[in-house]
Amino acid sequence: MIWNPEMEAMPRASLEALQLRRLQEVVRRVYERVPLYRQKFDAAGIHPDRVQRMDDLRRLPFTTKSDFRDTYPFGLFAVPVSSTVRVHASSGTTGKPKVVGYTQNDIQVWAEVCARCLAASGAAPGDVFQNAYGYGLFTGGLGMHYGAELMGLVVIPISGGNTERQIMLLRDFGAKVIACTPSYALTLAEAMAAQGIAPGSLNLRYGVLGAEPWTEAMRDEIEARLGIAALNIYGLSEVIGPGVSNECLEEKNGAHVFEDHFLVEVVDPQSGENLPPGEPGELVFTTLTKEALPVIRYRTGDIASLNLAPCACGRTFVRMSRIVGRTDDMLIIRGINVYPSQVEAALVGLPEMSPHYQLVVTREHTLDVLEVKVEVTDGFARQFGGAFDGDEAEVQELALRCRQKLLGVLGITAQVTLVPPGKLPRSEGGKLRRVIDQRRL
Ligand code: ADP
Ligand code: ZN
């Protein structure tokens, strides 16, 4: 179902006219109201009046994560703090979080785009919705909550974690739709299996999963083990939170970006030059309607490509691929760029592999060493009674195959450690950290 066909399926020519009008307005507004933008525009020698065509967007300076840090906490707001009704913050693993604010109107826009995501994922008014994204400063929980209420879902605001209780409520309240991180969806699937609950025995049909990278192989696992259709939702606090883009049930092939609110570009992470559709690069967003915290050409650090081909669902909005990496998650190992998602894509598809893996990087003298720890499936482990120490011929043979596969995909050798099921960390409700880089310690 398309939540807002008038917008989501509008002819591209009308969309572009609307975007240009909105772009001109927001550029003028930030220039007048946010000192940082005025300084940047002046330094780049560009005045808002010079934005006459869509192409002029390329001449505007980028906004970066450090701009958030430098103006912490409220310096990027384009309205007085007293005019906002909500503040969120992204976790920011190091130092101060990035603070974002919303006016009443921003909250409405946010609810609208989240309702679009839920509809694109299969939800319909009246469905019971278990919202297992974290509530709090993290945008996931409350963002989806308002979208779901707008759509008329029956919201169960359970938040992340507390797996036993999640499963009890899934059974008792009969949610048809769940939202959570993909890693947490797997945690739920495992816990259900442990309790002997068959996937088809629940009312659950649709998963709206995101907030962290995942792959097609992981989708297959989640869909099979939970008996649902699993759809990818993408967003980030600096742009709005969840609800920047979402896949459609019809094609499940790229997430439609809600382009009436968010302009998307892909640029070369090094040069900052725009890249054509199909080429992977860094996603850059400009918000077209946000009041409290508009961002102009915000560099997300997320690597993806765009696809303008028409979609079976009827939406005309451009689709973005899965996030294949993050500029700041990229590991440089012996001079080679490695993204955790490449490892996942290479290994998780193998029949003996579970979707649980971890990358550990160390430095021995001057040489970087990448160790990839992967859990095997229960089926594989069963031949050793569920436990093995790695010396077994079958285990060694499988590890060798994994090493060769990784060499082919990454171009470097990695140590592969196969571990029995259940040995690697699981998501306890939120995002899962899969990389341990001990070189920085
Ligand atoms: P935090 O900084 O606390 O993690 P955010 O929710 O703002 O909070 O994180 C946004 C980031 O999460 C994005 O920039 C992206 O890297 C990642 N992300 C969100 N959704 C997806 C998704 N569907 N696939 C891959 N990565 C995602
Ligand atoms: Zn579509």
Coordinates of C-alpha atoms in Angstrom, one line a residue, residues 21-369:
R21 CA 11.1 25.6 -4.7
R22 CA 11.7 24.0 -1.4
L23 CA 15.5 24.1 -1.8
Q24 CA 15.5 27.8 -2.6
E25 CA 13.4 28.4 0.5
V26 CA 15.5 26.4 2.9
V27 CA 18.8 27.7 1.6
R28 CA 17.6 31.3 2.2
R29 CA 16.3 30.4 5.6
V30 CA 19.5 28.8 6.9
Y31 CA 21.5 31.7 5.5
E32 CA 19.4 34.1 7.4
R33 CA 19.2 32.1 10.7
V34 CA 22.2 29.9 11.2
P35 CA 25.5 31.6 11.5
L36 CA 27.5 28.5 10.5
Y37 CA 25.7 28.3 7.2
R38 CA 26.1 32.0 6.5
Q39 CA 29.9 31.7 7.2
K40 CA 30.2 28.7 5.0
F41 CA 28.2 30.2 2.1
D42 CA 30.1 33.4 2.3
A43 CA 33.4 31.6 2.4
A44 CA 32.4 29.6 -0.7
G45 CA 31.2 32.8 -2.4
I46 CA 27.7 31.6 -2.9
H47 CA 24.6 33.6 -2.1
P48 CA 21.1 31.9 -1.8
D49 CA 19.9 34.0 -4.8
R50 CA 22.3 32.0 -6.9
V51 CA 20.4 28.8 -6.4
Q52 CA 18.3 28.9 -9.6
R53 CA 18.4 25.4 -10.9
M54 CA 18.7 22.0 -9.3
D55 CA 22.3 21.7 -10.5
D56 CA 23.2 24.7 -8.4
L57 CA 22.9 22.4 -5.4
R58 CA 26.4 21.1 -6.3
R59 CA 27.9 24.5 -5.6
L60 CA 26.7 24.6 -2.0
P61 CA 29.2 23.7 0.7
F62 CA 28.8 20.4 2.6
T63 CA 27.7 20.0 6.2
T64 CA 29.7 17.5 8.2
K65 CA 29.5 15.6 11.5
S66 CA 32.1 17.9 12.9
D67 CA 29.8 20.9 12.2
F68 CA 27.5 19.3 14.8
R69 CA 30.3 18.9 17.2
D70 CA 31.5 22.4 16.8
T71 CA 28.1 23.9 17.4
Y72 CA 27.1 21.6 20.2
P73 CA 24.4 21.5 21.5
F74 CA 22.0 23.8 19.6
G75 CA 24.1 25.9 17.3
L76 CA 22.7 24.4 14.1
F77 CA 19.1 25.1 15.0
A78 CA 17.3 27.5 12.7
V79 CA 14.6 28.3 15.3
P80 CA 14.9 29.4 18.9
V81 CA 15.3 26.4 21.1
S82 CA 12.0 27.4 22.8
S83 CA 10.2 26.8 19.5
T84 CA 11.1 23.2 19.4
V85 CA 9.0 20.5 21.1
R86 CA 11.5 17.6 21.1
V87 CA 15.2 17.0 21.2
H88 CA 17.0 13.8 20.4
A89 CA 20.6 12.8 20.3
S90 CA 22.6 10.2 18.4
S91 CA 24.8 8.0 20.6
G92 CA 28.1 9.1 19.1
T93 CA 30.5 6.5 20.3
T94 CA 33.2 9.1 21.0
G95 CA 32.7 12.4 22.7
K96 CA 29.6 14.5 22.6
P97 CA 26.5 13.3 20.9
K98 CA 24.9 15.0 17.8
V99 CA 21.9 16.9 19.0
V100 CA 18.8 17.3 16.8
G101 CA 15.6 19.3 17.4
Y102 CA 12.1 19.2 16.1
T103 CA 9.3 21.8 15.9
Q104 CA 5.7 20.6 16.0
N105 CA 5.6 20.6 12.3
D106 CA 8.8 18.6 12.1
I107 CA 7.2 16.0 14.3
Q108 CA 4.3 15.8 11.8
V109 CA 6.6 15.4 8.8
W110 CA 8.5 12.7 10.6
A111 CA 5.3 10.8 11.5
E112 CA 4.3 11.1 7.8
V113 CA 7.5 9.6 6.5
C114 CA 7.5 6.9 9.1
A115 CA 3.9 6.0 8.2
R116 CA 5.0 5.7 4.6
C117 CA 7.7 3.3 5.7
L118 CA 5.3 1.1 7.6
A119 CA 2.8 1.1 4.7
A120 CA 5.6 0.2 2.2
S121 CA 6.6 -2.6 4.5
G122 CA 3.1 -4.2 4.5
A123 CA 1.4 -2.6 7.5
A124 CA -2.2 -1.5 7.3
P125 CA -4.4 0.5 9.6
G126 CA -5.7 -1.7 12.5
D127 CA -2.7 -4.0 12.6
V128 CA -1.0 -4.6 15.9
F129 CA 2.5 -3.2 15.8
Q130 CA 5.3 -4.2 18.2
N131 CA 7.8 -1.3 18.3
A132 CA 11.0 -2.9 19.5
Y133 CA 13.2 0.0 18.6
G134 CA 14.7 1.8 21.6
Y135 CA 12.7 4.6 23.1
G136 CA 14.6 7.6 24.5
L137 CA 17.2 9.9 23.0
F138 CA 17.7 7.5 20.2
T139 CA 15.3 8.5 17.4
G140 CA 14.2 4.9 16.4
G141 CA 11.5 4.3 19.0
L142 CA 9.6 7.6 19.1
G143 CA 10.0 8.1 15.3
M144 CA 8.3 4.9 14.5
H145 CA 5.8 5.4 17.3
Y146 CA 4.4 8.6 15.9
G147 CA 4.3 7.2 12.3
A148 CA 2.4 4.1 13.5
E149 CA -0.1 6.2 15.4
L150 CA -0.7 8.4 12.4
M151 CA -1.3 5.3 10.3
G152 CA -3.8 4.0 12.8
L153 CA -1.8 0.9 14.0
V154 CA -2.2 -0.5 17.4
V155 CA 1.1 0.4 18.9
I156 CA 2.9 -1.8 21.5
P157 CA 5.7 0.6 22.7
I158 CA 7.8 -2.2 24.2
S159 CA 11.2 -0.6 23.2
G160 CA 14.3 -2.8 22.6
G161 CA 15.5 -5.6 24.8
N162 CA 13.8 -7.9 27.3
T163 CA 13.5 -10.8 24.8
E164 CA 11.4 -13.1 26.9
R165 CA 8.8 -10.4 27.3
Q166 CA 8.9 -9.5 23.6
I167 CA 8.1 -13.1 22.8
M168 CA 5.3 -13.3 25.3
L169 CA 3.7 -10.2 23.9
L170 CA 4.2 -11.3 20.3
R171 CA 2.1 -14.4 21.2
D172 CA -0.4 -12.7 23.5
F173 CA -1.1 -9.5 21.6
G174 CA -0.5 -11.0 18.1
A175 CA 1.5 -8.3 16.5
K176 CA 1.5 -8.5 12.7
V177 CA 4.3 -6.0 12.2
I178 CA 7.5 -5.5 14.2
A179 CA 10.2 -2.9 14.0
C180 CA 13.7 -3.5 15.4
T181 CA 17.3 -3.8 14.3
P182 CA 18.0 -6.8 12.0
S183 CA 20.5 -8.2 14.6
Y184 CA 17.8 -8.1 17.2
A185 CA 15.3 -9.8 14.9
L186 CA 17.8 -12.7 14.8
T187 CA 18.0 -12.6 18.6
L188 CA 14.2 -13.0 18.8
A189 CA 14.3 -15.8 16.2
E190 CA 16.8 -17.7 18.2
A191 CA 15.0 -17.3 21.4
M192 CA 11.8 -18.4 19.8
A193 CA 13.4 -21.5 18.4
A194 CA 14.8 -22.3 21.8
Q195 CA 11.3 -22.2 23.2
G196 CA 10.0 -24.4 20.4
I197 CA 7.8 -21.7 18.8
A198 CA 7.4 -22.4 15.1
P199 CA 7.7 -19.3 12.9
G200 CA 4.3 -19.8 11.3
S201 CA 2.5 -20.1 14.7
L202 CA 2.6 -16.4 15.4
N203 CA 0.5 -13.7 13.7
L204 CA 3.7 -11.8 12.7
R205 CA 4.0 -11.1 9.0
Y206 CA 6.2 -8.0 8.4
G207 CA 9.5 -6.7 9.8
V208 CA 10.6 -3.1 9.4
L209 CA 14.3 -3.5 10.1
G210 CA 17.1 -1.0 10.0
A211 CA 19.4 1.3 12.0
E212 CA 22.4 -0.9 11.2
P213 CA 23.8 -2.5 8.1
W214 CA 22.6 -5.9 7.0
T215 CA 22.7 -8.0 3.8
E216 CA 20.5 -10.1 1.6
A217 CA 21.8 -13.3 3.2
M218 CA 20.7 -11.9 6.5
R219 CA 17.3 -11.1 5.1
D220 CA 16.9 -14.7 3.9
E221 CA 17.8 -15.9 7.4
I222 CA 15.4 -13.6 9.2
E223 CA 12.5 -14.2 6.8
A224 CA 12.9 -18.0 7.1
R225 CA 13.4 -18.0 10.8
L226 CA 10.6 -15.6 11.7
G227 CA 8.3 -16.4 8.9
I228 CA 8.0 -12.8 7.8
A229 CA 8.7 -10.4 5.0
A230 CA 11.7 -8.3 6.2
L231 CA 12.0 -4.8 4.8
N232 CA 14.9 -2.4 5.0
I233 CA 14.3 1.0 6.6
Y234 CA 17.0 3.7 6.6
G235 CA 17.5 6.9 8.4
L236 CA 19.8 9.0 10.6
S237 CA 19.2 11.5 13.4
E238 CA 20.9 14.4 11.6
V239 CA 18.4 14.2 8.7
I240 CA 15.3 13.3 10.7
G241 CA 15.7 9.8 12.3
P242 CA 14.1 6.7 10.8
G243 CA 12.0 7.4 7.8
V244 CA 14.5 8.8 5.3
S245 CA 13.9 5.8 3.0
N246 CA 12.2 2.4 3.0
E247 CA 12.0 -0.6 0.6
C248 CA 8.7 -1.6 -0.9
L249 CA 7.2 -5.0 -0.5
E250 CA 6.7 -5.3 -4.3
E251 CA 10.4 -5.3 -5.3
K252 CA 12.4 -5.4 -2.0
N253 CA 15.2 -4.0 -4.1
G254 CA 16.5 -0.6 -2.8
A255 CA 14.8 1.8 -0.5
H256 CA 12.7 4.6 -1.9
V257 CA 14.0 8.0 -0.6
F258 CA 11.1 10.3 0.4
E259 CA 12.4 12.9 -2.0
D260 CA 9.7 15.5 -1.4
H261 CA 11.3 16.0 2.0
F262 CA 14.9 14.8 1.5
L263 CA 17.1 15.5 -1.5
V264 CA 19.7 12.8 -2.0
E265 CA 23.0 12.9 -3.8
V266 CA 25.9 10.4 -4.0
V267 CA 29.4 11.9 -4.0
D268 CA 32.9 10.6 -4.3
P269 CA 34.1 10.4 -0.6
Q270 CA 37.5 11.8 -1.5
S271 CA 36.8 14.5 -4.1
G272 CA 33.2 15.4 -3.1
E273 CA 32.3 15.3 -6.8
N274 CA 28.8 14.0 -7.7
L275 CA 28.5 10.5 -9.0
P276 CA 26.0 9.2 -11.5
P277 CA 23.2 6.7 -10.6
G278 CA 24.6 3.2 -10.1
E279 CA 27.9 4.2 -8.8
P280 CA 28.5 3.7 -5.1
G281 CA 29.6 6.7 -3.1
E282 CA 28.8 8.7 0.0
L283 CA 25.2 9.6 0.6
V284 CA 24.6 13.3 1.0
F285 CA 21.2 14.6 2.1
T286 CA 19.5 18.1 2.1
T287 CA 16.3 18.4 4.1
L288 CA 13.7 20.4 2.2
T289 CA 11.0 20.9 4.8
K290 CA 12.6 20.7 8.2
E291 CA 12.2 23.8 10.4
A292 CA 14.2 23.3 13.6
L293 CA 17.3 21.6 12.1
P294 CA 17.5 21.9 8.3
V295 CA 20.7 20.4 6.9
I296 CA 22.3 21.3 3.6
R297 CA 24.3 18.7 1.8
Y298 CA 24.9 16.7 4.9
R299 CA 27.7 14.1 4.5
T300 CA 26.4 10.9 6.1
G301 CA 29.5 8.7 5.8
D302 CA 27.2 6.0 4.5
I303 CA 28.2 4.3 1.2
A304 CA 25.4 3.4 -1.3
S305 CA 24.3 3.9 -4.9
L306 CA 21.1 5.3 -6.4
N307 CA 18.7 3.7 -8.9
L308 CA 16.2 5.8 -10.9
A309 CA 14.6 2.9 -12.7
P310 CA 10.8 2.7 -12.5
C311 CA 9.6 0.4 -9.7
A312 CA 6.8 -2.1 -9.8
C313 CA 5.2 -0.5 -6.7
G314 CA 4.4 2.7 -8.6
R315 CA 6.5 5.0 -6.4
T316 CA 8.5 7.4 -8.5
F317 CA 11.0 8.2 -5.8
V318 CA 14.6 7.1 -6.4
R319 CA 15.8 4.0 -4.7
M320 CA 19.1 3.7 -2.7
S321 CA 20.9 0.4 -2.4
R322 CA 21.8 -1.1 0.9
I323 CA 24.5 0.6 2.8
V324 CA 27.6 -1.2 1.7
G325 CA 29.9 0.5 4.2
R326 CA 30.6 3.6 6.1
T327 CA 33.4 6.0 5.4
D328 CA 34.3 5.9 9.1
D329 CA 33.6 2.1 9.5
M330 CA 36.0 1.4 6.8
L331 CA 39.0 -0.6 8.1
I332 CA 42.3 -0.1 6.4
I333 CA 44.1 -3.4 6.7
R334 CA 47.5 -3.6 5.3
G335 CA 46.6 -0.7 3.1
I336 CA 43.4 -2.3 1.7
N337 CA 40.0 -0.9 2.4
V338 CA 37.7 -3.4 4.1
Y339 CA 34.1 -3.0 5.0
P340 CA 32.5 -5.3 7.5
S341 CA 29.5 -5.7 5.1
Q342 CA 31.8 -7.3 2.5
V343 CA 32.8 -10.0 5.0
E344 CA 29.1 -10.6 5.8
A345 CA 28.2 -10.8 2.1
A346 CA 31.1 -13.3 1.5
L347 CA 30.4 -15.6 4.3
V348 CA 26.9 -15.5 5.5
G349 CA 25.6 -16.9 2.2
L350 CA 27.5 -20.2 2.8
P351 CA 25.1 -23.0 3.9
E352 CA 27.3 -23.9 6.9
M353 CA 27.4 -20.3 8.2
S354 CA 25.1 -18.6 10.6
P355 CA 24.7 -14.8 10.3
H356 CA 26.7 -14.1 13.5
Y357 CA 30.2 -12.8 12.9
Q358 CA 32.8 -10.5 14.3
L359 CA 35.9 -8.8 13.0
V360 CA 38.9 -8.4 15.2
V361 CA 41.9 -6.4 14.0
T362 CA 45.2 -6.5 15.7
R363 CA 48.7 -5.4 14.9
E364 CA 51.6 -7.8 15.3
H365 CA 54.8 -5.8 15.1
T366 CA 53.9 -3.7 12.1
L367 CA 51.6 -6.1 10.4
D368 CA 47.8 -5.8 10.6
V369 CA 46.0 -9.0 11.3

